[in-house]
Amino acid sequence: MFGSAIPIHVIDFEGATAYGVVEYGVATLVGGEITETHTRICRAHAPIDPSDVAVHGLTYERTQAYAPFSDDYEFFVDLRRRGPLAAHNARYEARLMKDTWAMPPFVPAWAEMGEVASWGPWIDSMILARKLAPGLSRYKLQSVVEELGLQNELNALTLDHCPEDRRMYHCALFDAIASALILRKLMLKGEVEISDERVFCVK
């Protein structure tokens, strides 16, 4: 599917089950190019643990000025309808999505013919990196970006797409763009398909 007109929506969430998604970022890949991005802060529904604030930099008080993540159901259904979702360590994003909305209406399955009422299959850039870039020292997002030589491109892209105070790791759109660059580099190998969920996707 790489090189086709089918978009892949690479997603990153900042948040936790205890207080919900407090920021999302989406970087859409079409034919290997990032064609659109979206991000916003979302209202936490419970206090945010200080250790989490130290990671993503968003306090409970700051998030209260924004609408909750749950308000964006139609936006995410539209993404899923247009193409598959992707993330780095996608189980985390899949869990937070299901914590908010159990499932979308029927949408294209993408991995097979027909439709499914599911947010998956997810394309996981961490699983792909383990398979297609063996030998890296670590497979956390920043490590993969650095070891694949993508940091300079990431920095340049995020200057144009990310809010000024959210241009660093553990900021949702910054991480979504990082994941998209990893996915694009791996897909250029011509070995990536969406059909083998045991290797490339998680439910």
mmCIF file of C-alpha atoms in Angstrom, residues 5 13 17 49 58-59 62 74 79 86 92 102 110 132 135-136 140 145 160-161 167 170 172-174 183 188 190:
data_model
loop_
_atom_site.group_PDB
_atom_site.id
_atom_site.type_symbol
_atom_site.label_atom_id
_atom_site.label_comp_id
_atom_site.label_asym_id
_atom_site.label_seq_id
_atom_site.Cartn_x
_atom_site.Cartn_y
_atom_site.Cartn_z
ATOM 1 C CA ALA A 5 -3.253 7.186 -2.397
ATOM 2 C CA PHE A 13 -1.248 10.489 22.564
ATOM 3 C CA THR A 17 -5.987 5.868 31.727
ATOM 4 C CA ASP A 49 0.361 12.725 38.458
ATOM 5 C CA LEU A 58 1.050 19.424 30.704
ATOM 6 C CA THR A 59 -0.517 20.313 34.040
ATOM 7 C CA ARG A 62 -3.509 24.079 31.796
ATOM 8 C CA GLU A 74 -16.085 12.197 14.587
ATOM 9 C CA LEU A 79 -9.352 9.369 9.978
ATOM 10 C CA ALA A 86 -0.357 3.830 13.059
ATOM 11 C CA TYR A 92 -0.553 2.371 24.165
ATOM 12 C CA ALA A 102 -14.995 1.280 22.461
ATOM 13 C CA TRP A 110 -7.786 -2.246 5.037
ATOM 14 C CA LEU A 132 13.402 -4.342 9.510
ATOM 15 C CA GLY A 135 20.659 -4.406 15.709
ATOM 16 C CA LEU A 136 19.592 -0.996 17.014
ATOM 17 C CA LYS A 140 12.178 3.592 21.987
ATOM 18 C CA VAL A 145 15.005 8.347 15.243
ATOM 19 C CA ASP A 160 6.711 24.167 10.556
ATOM 20 C CA HIS A 161 4.070 21.938 12.145
ATOM 21 C CA ARG A 167 8.754 20.927 19.767
ATOM 22 C CA HIS A 170 6.855 13.580 24.634
ATOM 23 C CA ALA A 172 2.164 14.582 20.811
ATOM 24 C CA LEU A 173 2.636 16.026 17.324
ATOM 25 C CA PHE A 174 6.436 15.988 17.613
ATOM 26 C CA LEU A 183 7.518 4.383 9.189
ATOM 27 C CA LEU A 188 10.978 2.538 1.552
ATOM 28 C CA GLY A 190 9.462 -2.166 0.082
#
